[in-house]
mmCIF file of C-alpha atoms in Angstrom:
data_model
loop_
_atom_site.group_PDB
_atom_site.id
_atom_site.type_symbol
_atom_site.label_atom_id
_atom_site.label_comp_id
_atom_site.label_asym_id
_atom_site.label_seq_id
_atom_site.Cartn_x
_atom_site.Cartn_y
_atom_site.Cartn_z
ATOM 1 C CA UNK A 11 106.778 102.065 122.046
ATOM 2 C CA UNK A 12 109.196 99.135 121.981
ATOM 3 C CA UNK A 13 110.034 96.847 119.084
ATOM 4 C CA UNK A 14 111.213 93.247 119.230
ATOM 5 C CA UNK A 15 112.871 91.345 116.381
ATOM 6 C CA UNK A 16 111.616 87.788 116.484
ATOM 7 C CA UNK A 17 111.329 84.600 114.560
ATOM 8 C CA UNK A 18 107.810 83.251 114.532
ATOM 9 C CA UNK A 19 105.943 80.935 112.161
ATOM 10 C CA UNK A 20 103.753 82.460 109.480
ATOM 11 C CA UNK A 21 100.443 83.603 111.031
ATOM 12 C CA UNK A 22 98.457 81.346 108.682
ATOM 13 C CA UNK A 23 100.484 78.235 109.542
ATOM 14 C CA UNK A 24 99.638 75.230 111.711
ATOM 15 C CA UNK A 25 102.660 76.077 113.863
ATOM 16 C CA UNK A 26 101.333 79.552 114.650
ATOM 17 C CA UNK A 27 97.928 78.120 115.538
ATOM 18 C CA UNK A 28 99.463 75.454 117.776
ATOM 19 C CA UNK A 29 101.773 77.889 119.533
ATOM 20 C CA UNK A 30 99.048 80.470 120.092
ATOM 21 C CA UNK A 31 96.670 77.799 121.395
ATOM 22 C CA UNK A 32 99.276 76.535 123.850
ATOM 23 C CA UNK A 33 99.936 80.024 125.215
ATOM 24 C CA UNK A 34 96.253 80.998 125.188
ATOM 25 C CA UNK A 35 96.863 84.089 123.024
ATOM 26 C CA UNK A 36 97.217 84.874 119.337
ATOM 27 C CA UNK A 37 99.613 87.843 119.059
ATOM 28 C CA UNK A 38 97.744 89.050 115.981
ATOM 29 C CA UNK A 39 94.472 89.227 117.875
ATOM 30 C CA UNK A 40 93.211 90.785 121.101
ATOM 31 C CA UNK A 41 91.892 88.737 124.019
ATOM 32 C CA UNK A 42 92.713 85.218 125.115
ATOM 33 C CA UNK A 43 92.229 81.857 123.411
ATOM 34 C CA UNK A 44 90.970 78.743 125.157
ATOM 35 C CA UNK A 45 93.871 76.513 126.175
ATOM 36 C CA UNK A 46 93.773 72.721 126.128
ATOM 37 C CA UNK A 47 92.887 71.088 129.420
ATOM 38 C CA UNK A 48 95.807 69.198 130.982
ATOM 39 C CA UNK A 49 94.768 66.300 133.248
ATOM 40 C CA UNK A 50 96.062 66.776 136.744
ATOM 41 C CA UNK A 51 96.660 70.517 136.297
ATOM 42 C CA UNK A 52 93.940 73.134 137.019
ATOM 43 C CA UNK A 53 93.173 75.361 134.034
ATOM 44 C CA UNK A 54 93.890 78.451 136.112
ATOM 45 C CA UNK A 55 97.345 77.047 136.867
ATOM 46 C CA UNK A 56 98.093 76.515 133.168
ATOM 47 C CA UNK A 57 97.056 80.093 132.459
ATOM 48 C CA UNK A 58 99.331 81.323 135.226
ATOM 49 C CA UNK A 59 102.268 79.170 134.121
ATOM 50 C CA UNK A 60 102.084 80.573 130.564
ATOM 51 C CA UNK A 61 101.333 84.213 131.396
ATOM 52 C CA UNK A 62 104.790 85.642 130.583
ATOM 53 C CA UNK A 63 105.337 83.885 127.220
ATOM 54 C CA UNK A 64 101.694 84.634 126.396
ATOM 55 C CA UNK A 65 102.367 88.378 126.767
ATOM 56 C CA UNK A 66 105.302 88.163 124.362
ATOM 57 C CA UNK A 67 103.591 85.833 121.877
ATOM 58 C CA UNK A 68 104.765 82.588 120.276
ATOM 59 C CA UNK A 69 108.291 83.431 119.132
ATOM 60 C CA UNK A 70 112.038 82.981 119.399
ATOM 61 C CA UNK A 71 114.028 86.139 120.164
ATOM 62 C CA UNK A 72 116.602 87.361 117.666
ATOM 63 C CA UNK A 73 116.965 90.870 119.128
ATOM 64 C CA UNK A 74 115.276 91.668 122.448
ATOM 65 C CA UNK A 75 112.696 94.483 122.734
ATOM 66 C CA UNK A 76 114.136 97.991 122.440
ATOM 67 C CA UNK A 77 112.985 101.584 121.988
ATOM 68 C CA UNK A 78 114.068 103.602 118.975
ATOM 69 C CA UNK A 79 116.833 106.109 119.525
ATOM 70 C CA UNK A 80 115.830 109.766 119.189
ATOM 71 C CA UNK A 81 116.075 110.777 115.559
ATOM 72 C CA UNK A 82 114.829 107.468 114.135
ATOM 73 C CA UNK A 83 111.299 106.538 113.075
ATOM 74 C CA UNK A 84 109.456 103.330 112.259
ATOM 75 C CA UNK A 85 110.155 103.754 108.542
ATOM 76 C CA UNK A 86 113.896 103.424 109.233
ATOM 77 C CA UNK A 87 113.272 100.163 111.110
ATOM 78 C CA UNK A 88 111.176 98.879 108.203
ATOM 79 C CA UNK A 89 113.872 99.830 105.678
ATOM 80 C CA UNK A 90 116.561 98.032 107.658
ATOM 81 C CA UNK A 91 114.403 94.931 108.178
ATOM 82 C CA UNK A 92 113.692 94.759 104.450
ATOM 83 C CA UNK A 93 117.379 95.125 103.534
ATOM 84 C CA UNK A 94 118.415 92.561 106.165
ATOM 85 C CA UNK A 95 115.862 89.952 105.039
ATOM 86 C CA UNK A 96 116.942 90.227 101.384
ATOM 87 C CA UNK A 97 120.371 88.723 102.135
ATOM 88 C CA UNK A 98 119.367 86.049 104.659
ATOM 89 C CA UNK A 99 118.521 82.460 103.768
ATOM 90 C CA UNK A 100 116.115 80.084 105.492
ATOM 91 C CA UNK A 101 117.395 77.670 108.119
ATOM 92 C CA UNK A 102 115.598 74.407 108.788
ATOM 93 C CA UNK A 103 115.143 73.853 112.521
ATOM 94 C CA UNK A 104 115.865 70.145 112.704
ATOM 95 C CA UNK A 105 115.393 68.111 115.862
ATOM 96 C CA UNK A 106 113.238 70.616 117.741
ATOM 97 C CA UNK A 107 112.362 69.206 121.133
ATOM 98 C CA UNK A 108 110.264 70.177 124.119
ATOM 99 C CA UNK A 109 112.421 70.347 127.233
ATOM 100 C CA UNK A 110 113.501 72.359 130.235
ATOM 101 C CA UNK A 111 115.717 75.384 129.723
ATOM 102 C CA UNK A 112 116.824 76.343 133.183
ATOM 103 C CA UNK A 113 113.607 76.395 135.196
ATOM 104 C CA UNK A 114 111.135 76.920 132.326
ATOM 105 C CA UNK A 115 109.773 74.861 129.448
ATOM 106 C CA UNK A 116 110.816 75.621 125.869
ATOM 107 C CA UNK A 117 111.073 74.350 122.325
ATOM 108 C CA UNK A 118 114.754 74.063 121.424
ATOM 109 C CA UNK A 119 116.816 72.589 118.580
ATOM 110 C CA UNK A 120 119.006 69.722 119.747
ATOM 111 C CA UNK A 121 121.393 69.733 116.795
ATOM 112 C CA UNK A 122 124.159 72.124 115.788
ATOM 113 C CA UNK A 123 122.926 75.696 116.297
ATOM 114 C CA UNK A 124 125.976 77.588 114.996
ATOM 115 C CA UNK A 125 124.141 78.808 111.898
ATOM 116 C CA UNK A 126 121.159 80.000 113.943
ATOM 117 C CA UNK A 127 123.387 81.726 116.474
ATOM 118 C CA UNK A 128 125.275 83.533 113.710
ATOM 119 C CA UNK A 129 121.988 84.789 112.241
ATOM 120 C CA UNK A 130 120.871 86.074 115.640
ATOM 121 C CA UNK A 131 124.151 87.925 116.169
ATOM 122 C CA UNK A 132 123.924 89.523 112.737
ATOM 123 C CA UNK A 133 120.470 90.717 113.718
ATOM 124 C CA UNK A 134 121.688 92.063 117.075
ATOM 125 C CA UNK A 135 124.585 94.022 115.573
ATOM 126 C CA UNK A 136 122.933 95.248 112.368
ATOM 127 C CA UNK A 137 119.939 96.862 114.062
ATOM 128 C CA UNK A 138 121.803 98.212 117.084
ATOM 129 C CA UNK A 139 122.212 101.637 115.476
ATOM 130 C CA UNK A 140 118.469 102.127 116.085
ATOM 131 C CA UNK A 141 118.434 101.103 119.751
ATOM 132 C CA UNK A 142 118.198 103.636 122.545
ATOM 133 C CA UNK A 143 120.053 102.880 125.762
ATOM 134 C CA UNK A 144 117.917 101.006 128.316
ATOM 135 C CA UNK A 145 116.675 102.930 131.316
ATOM 136 C CA UNK A 146 117.654 102.319 134.935
ATOM 137 C CA UNK A 147 114.525 100.289 135.709
ATOM 138 C CA UNK A 148 115.220 97.853 132.873
ATOM 139 C CA UNK A 149 118.862 97.442 133.916
ATOM 140 C CA UNK A 150 117.866 96.841 137.526
ATOM 141 C CA UNK A 151 115.334 94.203 136.462
ATOM 142 C CA UNK A 152 117.940 92.345 134.422
ATOM 143 C CA UNK A 153 120.542 92.521 137.170
ATOM 144 C CA UNK A 154 118.044 91.321 139.765
ATOM 145 C CA UNK A 155 118.036 87.920 138.053
ATOM 146 C CA UNK A 156 121.764 87.611 138.707
ATOM 147 C CA UNK A 157 124.220 88.129 135.872
ATOM 148 C CA UNK A 158 127.738 86.871 135.345
ATOM 149 C CA UNK A 159 130.495 89.368 134.600
ATOM 150 C CA UNK A 160 130.278 88.426 130.930
ATOM 151 C CA UNK A 161 126.496 88.850 130.838
ATOM 152 C CA UNK A 162 126.840 92.268 132.477
ATOM 153 C CA UNK A 163 129.307 93.270 129.749
ATOM 154 C CA UNK A 164 126.879 92.102 127.074
ATOM 155 C CA UNK A 165 124.064 94.012 128.764
ATOM 156 C CA UNK A 166 126.171 97.163 128.576
ATOM 157 C CA UNK A 167 127.154 96.601 124.941
ATOM 158 C CA UNK A 168 123.904 95.343 123.407
ATOM 159 C CA UNK A 169 121.205 96.194 125.965
ATOM 160 C CA UNK A 170 120.562 92.478 126.576
ATOM 161 C CA UNK A 171 122.722 89.970 128.470
ATOM 162 C CA UNK A 172 121.979 86.869 126.387
ATOM 163 C CA UNK A 173 123.749 87.632 123.109
ATOM 164 C CA UNK A 174 126.952 86.397 121.443
ATOM 165 C CA UNK A 175 128.070 83.140 123.118
ATOM 166 C CA UNK A 176 125.341 83.486 125.775
ATOM 167 C CA UNK A 177 122.585 83.263 123.156
ATOM 168 C CA UNK A 178 120.308 80.207 123.161
ATOM 169 C CA UNK A 179 117.667 79.930 120.458
ATOM 170 C CA UNK A 180 114.377 78.870 122.041
ATOM 171 C CA UNK A 181 110.616 79.333 122.003
ATOM 172 C CA UNK A 182 109.375 79.792 125.557
ATOM 173 C CA UNK A 183 106.396 77.641 126.551
ATOM 174 C CA UNK A 184 106.106 78.498 130.235
ATOM 175 C CA UNK A 185 107.080 80.781 133.096
ATOM 176 C CA UNK A 186 109.422 79.521 135.764
ATOM 177 C CA UNK A 187 108.120 76.218 137.092
ATOM 178 C CA UNK A 188 109.883 76.392 140.445
ATOM 179 C CA UNK A 189 106.645 76.532 142.430
ATOM 180 C CA UNK A 190 105.167 73.420 140.745
ATOM 181 C CA UNK A 191 105.764 69.990 142.240
ATOM 182 C CA UNK A 192 107.424 67.260 140.209
ATOM 183 C CA UNK A 193 104.129 65.651 139.142
ATOM 184 C CA UNK A 194 102.720 68.940 137.854
ATOM 185 C CA UNK A 195 105.940 69.713 135.982
ATOM 186 C CA UNK A 196 105.831 66.277 134.384
ATOM 187 C CA UNK A 197 102.185 66.723 133.379
ATOM 188 C CA UNK A 198 102.932 70.100 131.763
ATOM 189 C CA UNK A 199 105.933 68.804 129.850
ATOM 190 C CA UNK A 200 104.084 65.684 128.703
ATOM 191 C CA UNK A 201 101.168 67.806 127.484
ATOM 192 C CA UNK A 202 103.529 70.104 125.540
ATOM 193 C CA UNK A 203 105.220 67.119 123.896
ATOM 194 C CA UNK A 204 101.840 65.778 122.793
ATOM 195 C CA UNK A 205 100.607 69.213 121.697
ATOM 196 C CA UNK A 206 103.568 69.903 119.405
ATOM 197 C CA UNK A 207 104.530 66.289 118.654
ATOM 198 C CA UNK A 208 102.496 65.867 115.459
ATOM 199 C CA UNK A 209 103.916 69.046 113.964
ATOM 200 C CA UNK A 210 107.454 68.113 114.969
ATOM 201 C CA UNK A 211 107.022 64.820 113.094
ATOM 202 C CA UNK A 212 105.149 66.049 110.028
ATOM 203 C CA UNK A 213 105.891 69.767 109.513
ATOM 204 C CA UNK A 214 109.454 70.676 110.512
ATOM 205 C CA UNK A 215 109.753 74.349 111.403
ATOM 206 C CA UNK A 216 111.892 76.615 109.199
ATOM 207 C CA UNK A 217 113.448 79.881 110.340
ATOM 208 C CA UNK A 218 112.426 81.740 107.209
ATOM 209 C CA UNK A 219 111.602 85.346 108.162
ATOM 210 C CA UNK A 220 112.271 88.240 110.485
ATOM 211 C CA UNK A 221 109.154 89.420 112.333
ATOM 212 C CA UNK A 222 108.736 92.679 114.221
ATOM 213 C CA UNK A 223 106.477 92.757 117.287
ATOM 214 C CA UNK A 224 105.447 96.001 118.990
ATOM 215 C CA UNK A 225 104.778 96.859 122.621
ATOM 216 C CA UNK A 226 102.492 99.903 122.745
ATOM 217 C CA UNK A 227 103.341 100.799 126.353
ATOM 218 C CA UNK A 228 105.282 99.194 129.236
ATOM 219 C CA UNK A 229 103.641 95.964 130.305
ATOM 220 C CA UNK A 230 101.305 95.757 127.292
ATOM 221 C CA UNK A 231 101.092 92.505 125.312
ATOM 222 C CA UNK A 232 103.455 92.453 122.364
ATOM 223 C CA UNK A 233 101.626 92.229 119.060
ATOM 224 C CA UNK A 234 102.590 90.994 115.613
ATOM 225 C CA UNK A 235 103.380 93.959 113.329
ATOM 226 C CA UNK A 236 105.437 93.219 110.204
ATOM 227 C CA UNK A 237 106.972 90.046 108.754
ATOM 228 C CA UNK A 238 109.923 90.066 106.312
ATOM 229 C CA UNK A 239 110.536 86.714 104.546
ATOM 230 C CA UNK A 240 114.149 85.788 103.888
ATOM 231 C CA UNK A 241 114.983 86.043 100.180
ATOM 232 C CA UNK A 242 118.512 84.722 99.703
ATOM 233 C CA UNK A 243 118.717 81.407 97.829
ATOM 234 C CA UNK A 244 122.230 80.489 98.831
ATOM 235 C CA UNK A 245 123.953 80.502 102.182
ATOM 236 C CA UNK A 246 125.530 83.964 102.468
ATOM 237 C CA UNK A 247 126.038 84.644 106.180
ATOM 238 C CA UNK A 248 126.225 88.301 105.211
ATOM 239 C CA UNK A 249 124.825 91.693 105.972
ATOM 240 C CA UNK A 250 123.632 94.156 103.341
ATOM 241 C CA UNK A 251 126.318 96.006 101.417
ATOM 242 C CA UNK A 252 127.277 99.212 103.203
ATOM 243 C CA UNK A 253 126.686 102.321 101.137
ATOM 244 C CA UNK A 254 129.302 104.974 100.369
ATOM 245 C CA UNK A 255 129.180 108.439 101.909
ATOM 246 C CA UNK A 256 130.230 111.245 99.559
ATOM 247 C CA UNK A 257 131.032 114.481 101.378
ATOM 248 C CA UNK A 258 131.041 117.376 98.915
ATOM 249 C CA UNK A 259 132.662 120.655 99.985
ATOM 250 C CA UNK A 260 133.814 123.912 98.469
ATOM 251 C CA UNK A 261 133.832 127.664 99.095
ATOM 252 C CA UNK A 262 130.766 129.857 98.651
ATOM 253 C CA UNK A 263 130.592 130.777 94.986
ATOM 254 C CA UNK A 264 132.230 127.600 93.733
ATOM 255 C CA UNK A 265 128.795 126.556 92.513
ATOM 256 C CA UNK A 266 128.520 123.532 94.779
ATOM 257 C CA UNK A 267 124.733 123.799 95.316
ATOM 258 C CA UNK A 268 124.020 124.300 91.616
ATOM 259 C CA UNK A 269 126.356 121.461 90.715
ATOM 260 C CA UNK A 270 124.687 119.062 93.136
ATOM 261 C CA UNK A 271 121.241 120.001 91.863
ATOM 262 C CA UNK A 272 122.355 119.340 88.265
ATOM 263 C CA UNK A 273 123.687 115.929 89.258
ATOM 264 C CA UNK A 274 120.527 115.143 91.203
ATOM 265 C CA UNK A 275 118.420 115.955 88.144
ATOM 266 C CA UNK A 276 120.597 113.807 85.881
ATOM 267 C CA UNK A 277 121.086 110.806 88.165
ATOM 268 C CA UNK A 278 119.190 107.705 87.142
ATOM 269 C CA UNK A 279 116.577 106.458 89.575
ATOM 270 C CA UNK A 280 118.361 103.104 89.460
ATOM 271 C CA UNK A 281 121.630 104.647 90.661
ATOM 272 C CA UNK A 282 120.458 104.235 94.281
ATOM 273 C CA UNK A 283 121.902 107.621 95.258
ATOM 274 C CA UNK A 284 120.469 109.611 98.150
ATOM 275 C CA UNK A 285 121.055 113.358 98.350
ATOM 276 C CA UNK A 286 120.800 114.185 102.049
ATOM 277 C CA UNK A 287 118.562 117.121 102.872
ATOM 278 C CA UNK A 288 120.244 119.680 105.115
ATOM 279 C CA UNK A 289 118.609 121.337 108.098
ATOM 280 C CA UNK A 290 119.634 125.030 108.043
ATOM 281 C CA UNK A 291 118.719 127.901 110.345
ATOM 282 C CA UNK A 292 117.648 130.169 107.500
ATOM 283 C CA UNK A 293 114.434 130.540 105.494
ATOM 284 C CA UNK A 294 113.860 128.506 102.350
ATOM 285 C CA UNK A 295 115.838 129.696 99.314
ATOM 286 C CA UNK A 296 115.626 128.870 95.624
ATOM 287 C CA UNK A 297 119.232 127.660 95.566
ATOM 288 C CA UNK A 298 118.506 124.667 97.823
ATOM 289 C CA UNK A 299 115.461 122.757 99.064
ATOM 290 C CA UNK A 300 116.684 122.520 102.649
ATOM 291 C CA UNK A 301 114.677 122.022 105.829
ATOM 292 C CA UNK A 302 114.346 125.454 107.422
ATOM 293 C CA UNK A 303 114.502 125.575 111.206
ATOM 294 C CA UNK A 304 114.748 128.279 113.846
ATOM 295 C CA UNK A 305 117.835 128.535 116.041
ATOM 296 C CA UNK A 306 115.873 127.386 119.092
ATOM 297 C CA UNK A 307 114.336 124.401 117.330
ATOM 298 C CA UNK A 308 117.701 123.457 115.851
ATOM 299 C CA UNK A 309 119.491 123.304 119.180
ATOM 300 C CA UNK A 310 116.625 121.376 120.750
ATOM 301 C CA UNK A 311 116.847 118.810 117.948
ATOM 302 C CA UNK A 312 120.635 118.680 118.270
ATOM 303 C CA UNK A 313 120.448 118.133 122.036
ATOM 304 C CA UNK A 314 117.942 115.307 121.505
ATOM 305 C CA UNK A 315 120.393 113.580 119.133
ATOM 306 C CA UNK A 316 118.493 114.038 115.869
ATOM 307 C CA UNK A 317 121.600 114.880 113.828
ATOM 308 C CA UNK A 318 124.516 112.615 112.974
ATOM 309 C CA UNK A 319 126.403 115.551 111.441
ATOM 310 C CA UNK A 320 126.229 119.212 112.407
ATOM 311 C CA UNK A 321 128.339 122.298 111.899
ATOM 312 C CA UNK A 322 128.204 126.099 111.848
ATOM 313 C CA UNK A 323 129.299 128.432 109.080
ATOM 314 C CA UNK A 324 128.578 132.032 108.050
ATOM 315 C CA UNK A 325 126.400 132.593 111.116
ATOM 316 C CA UNK A 326 124.140 129.617 110.311
ATOM 317 C CA UNK A 327 123.704 126.148 111.817
ATOM 318 C CA UNK A 328 123.630 123.075 109.589
ATOM 319 C CA UNK A 329 122.531 119.543 110.420
ATOM 320 C CA UNK A 330 122.145 116.184 108.679
ATOM 321 C CA UNK A 331 119.487 113.941 110.172
ATOM 322 C CA UNK A 332 120.359 110.483 111.434
ATOM 323 C CA UNK A 333 118.351 108.672 108.782
ATOM 324 C CA UNK A 334 121.438 108.672 106.532
ATOM 325 C CA UNK A 335 122.984 106.117 108.913
ATOM 326 C CA UNK A 336 120.158 103.747 108.033
ATOM 327 C CA UNK A 337 120.393 104.530 104.325
ATOM 328 C CA UNK A 338 124.102 103.695 104.364
ATOM 329 C CA UNK A 339 123.492 100.438 106.243
ATOM 330 C CA UNK A 340 120.828 99.496 103.714
ATOM 331 C CA UNK A 341 123.319 99.861 100.853
ATOM 332 C CA UNK A 342 122.380 103.284 99.561
ATOM 333 C CA UNK A 343 125.097 105.786 98.671
ATOM 334 C CA UNK A 344 124.563 109.137 100.369
ATOM 335 C CA UNK A 345 125.710 112.535 99.103
ATOM 336 C CA UNK A 346 126.146 115.251 101.737
ATOM 337 C CA UNK A 347 126.575 118.923 100.913
ATOM 338 C CA UNK A 348 129.064 119.704 103.669
ATOM 339 C CA UNK A 349 131.504 122.162 105.171
ATOM 340 C CA UNK A 350 135.267 122.221 104.687
ATOM 341 C CA UNK A 351 135.752 123.171 108.336
ATOM 342 C CA UNK A 352 133.989 119.982 109.420
ATOM 343 C CA UNK A 353 136.356 117.620 107.597
ATOM 344 C CA UNK A 354 138.217 116.403 110.726
ATOM 345 C CA UNK A 355 134.942 115.320 112.314
ATOM 346 C CA UNK A 356 133.867 113.548 109.131
ATOM 347 C CA UNK A 357 137.142 111.636 109.131
ATOM 348 C CA UNK A 358 136.364 110.410 112.646
ATOM 349 C CA UNK A 359 132.651 109.670 112.231
ATOM 350 C CA UNK A 360 132.822 108.199 108.718
ATOM 351 C CA UNK A 361 136.415 107.089 108.066
ATOM 352 C CA UNK A 362 135.510 105.627 104.675
ATOM 353 C CA UNK A 363 133.810 108.785 103.383
ATOM 354 C CA UNK A 364 134.940 110.035 99.992
ATOM 355 C CA UNK A 365 135.711 113.767 99.994
ATOM 356 C CA UNK A 366 134.886 115.746 96.849
ATOM 357 C CA UNK A 367 136.238 119.325 96.826
ATOM 358 C CA UNK A 368 134.673 121.788 94.360
ATOM 359 C CA UNK A 369 136.896 124.684 93.304
ATOM 360 C CA UNK A 370 136.579 127.583 90.836
ATOM 361 C CA UNK A 371 138.473 130.646 89.647
ATOM 362 C CA UNK A 372 138.631 133.262 92.489
ATOM 363 C CA UNK A 373 137.257 136.100 90.311
ATOM 364 C CA UNK A 374 134.381 133.876 89.195
ATOM 365 C CA UNK A 375 133.661 132.953 92.816
ATOM 366 C CA UNK A 376 133.372 136.633 93.746
ATOM 367 C CA UNK A 377 131.019 137.312 90.836
ATOM 368 C CA UNK A 378 128.776 134.405 91.800
ATOM 369 C CA UNK A 379 128.587 135.418 95.465
ATOM 370 C CA UNK A 380 127.748 139.031 94.609
ATOM 371 C CA UNK A 381 125.115 137.930 92.088
ATOM 372 C CA UNK A 382 123.278 135.852 94.700
ATOM 373 C CA UNK A 383 122.617 139.043 96.713
ATOM 374 C CA UNK A 384 122.304 137.122 99.975
ATOM 375 C CA UNK A 385 124.766 139.424 101.749
ATOM 376 C CA UNK A 386 126.311 142.820 101.242
ATOM 377 C CA UNK A 387 128.947 144.934 102.930
ATOM 378 C CA UNK A 388 130.788 143.295 105.810
ATOM 379 C CA UNK A 389 128.783 140.062 105.571
ATOM 380 C CA UNK A 390 129.783 139.670 101.920
ATOM 381 C CA UNK A 391 133.430 140.332 102.709
ATOM 382 C CA UNK A 392 133.345 137.832 105.580
ATOM 383 C CA UNK A 393 131.912 135.133 103.314
ATOM 384 C CA UNK A 394 134.561 135.784 100.640
ATOM 385 C CA UNK A 395 137.312 135.887 103.269
ATOM 386 C CA UNK A 396 136.147 132.593 104.753
ATOM 387 C CA UNK A 397 136.195 131.028 101.299
ATOM 388 C CA UNK A 398 139.879 131.785 100.886
ATOM 389 C CA UNK A 399 140.929 130.543 104.325
ATOM 390 C CA UNK A 400 140.643 126.816 103.560
ATOM 391 C CA UNK A 401 143.240 125.323 101.266
ATOM 392 C CA UNK A 402 142.724 121.821 99.912
ATOM 393 C CA UNK A 403 144.609 119.411 102.223
ATOM 394 C CA UNK A 404 147.432 117.527 100.591
ATOM 395 C CA UNK A 405 145.685 114.177 100.916
ATOM 396 C CA UNK A 406 145.653 111.728 98.044
ATOM 397 C CA UNK A 407 142.085 110.579 98.636
ATOM 398 C CA UNK A 408 140.488 114.014 98.142
ATOM 399 C CA UNK A 409 138.820 114.321 94.739
ATOM 400 C CA UNK A 410 139.107 117.777 93.160
ATOM 401 C CA UNK A 411 136.602 119.128 90.593
ATOM 402 C CA UNK A 412 137.036 122.511 88.883
ATOM 403 C CA UNK A 413 133.670 124.186 88.334
ATOM 404 C CA UNK A 414 134.966 127.251 86.484
ATOM 405 C CA UNK A 415 133.527 126.132 83.168
ATOM 406 C CA UNK A 416 130.136 124.830 82.102
ATOM 407 C CA UNK A 417 127.867 123.178 84.652
ATOM 408 C CA UNK A 418 127.549 120.182 82.306
ATOM 409 C CA UNK A 419 131.305 119.543 82.297
ATOM 410 C CA UNK A 420 131.822 119.627 86.065
ATOM 411 C CA UNK A 421 128.446 118.001 86.662
ATOM 412 C CA UNK A 422 129.274 114.991 84.504
ATOM 413 C CA UNK A 423 132.584 114.618 86.326
ATOM 414 C CA UNK A 424 130.795 114.532 89.676
ATOM 415 C CA UNK A 425 128.086 112.185 88.411
ATOM 416 C CA UNK A 426 130.699 109.772 87.072
ATOM 417 C CA UNK A 427 132.450 109.784 90.449
ATOM 418 C CA UNK A 428 129.220 109.062 92.329
ATOM 419 C CA UNK A 429 128.153 106.270 89.996
ATOM 420 C CA UNK A 430 131.629 104.705 89.984
ATOM 421 C CA UNK A 431 131.673 104.806 93.783
ATOM 422 C CA UNK A 432 128.346 102.986 93.896
ATOM 423 C CA UNK A 433 129.657 100.099 91.819
ATOM 424 C CA UNK A 434 133.070 99.836 93.492
#
């Protein structure tokens, strides 16, 4: 499955009807539509000359078709599209004209396109976290067309060579016309001008939504899937607010799990806080609603790239699924129940993460660990020994919470920190 991020007119609009009729295909429907007859051009030739844009549907590309990276699902794409559309404003496409773009026919704006180009680049960069790297066949196909050094660099960075300054907003109306003689090319262009002319004069097109098309399998026609109208009233030129990652650590027995559960129960639904579920290679336990996974399944998922964070402690493997990357990009604050040993990696992967370190009285820690009855003997001693090996780093940005007293006292401290971080 591939997904393309397009602009296209609303499916119930005169523009959508006109574009679909010209291409001989409505991307919301199956099968072909009858195309208008063009004097001097055989109908079979018109069908051939519009076959490629017909497969892709009537659209302008904002982000070229891509497959989702392992670890992401369609619901993450939908969440990002919704968040993106909320902060974008509509752009009126003044002075659209039918003309040649290289060796094919297209609808293009003739005025200043800086605002459109900026929107397209925001779309390219914002959604790139979801994109899997293109395969060798796709790269070879792109390179076969002949790329400049700059286009090759863009292909490597974004999976598509026509981004950044190489981007040209357009709605394709034909395949390459190189094999048509001058008279046939003129007839096709003249027919396109007449076909879209009334709309260009009476119903100017507005870039007012992000639309996702899907390709079910390689070579299949792309079909209309979801449309997300832009909601911003004023010109923002912005991306959604990035959420804050809170990485909560502490030794076994400090009461970290209980503390987080108390905060989760108290947090308002409007706080927009997400408590990341951990994948752990142990059976379910009352102390935490984690996702239980076998060692074999865990390492298979890790090798496939399903985790953005992973560590090992006390003979167990821990993972945080990649969906938190999307949640952060969509403006949600994410709370991760983490490991002290993994702090250096967190600093590299999420430099802006806020570290919250839970501590407690050593004798109280021992009592809590023994009471849980998860381990005994050497395993218990190892867990207690590990807890004492990690001192709090002398870093000013680490937030320290003492959980030696009541759960309500420490819990309210943590909740206040999380809520304050959300509004900062």
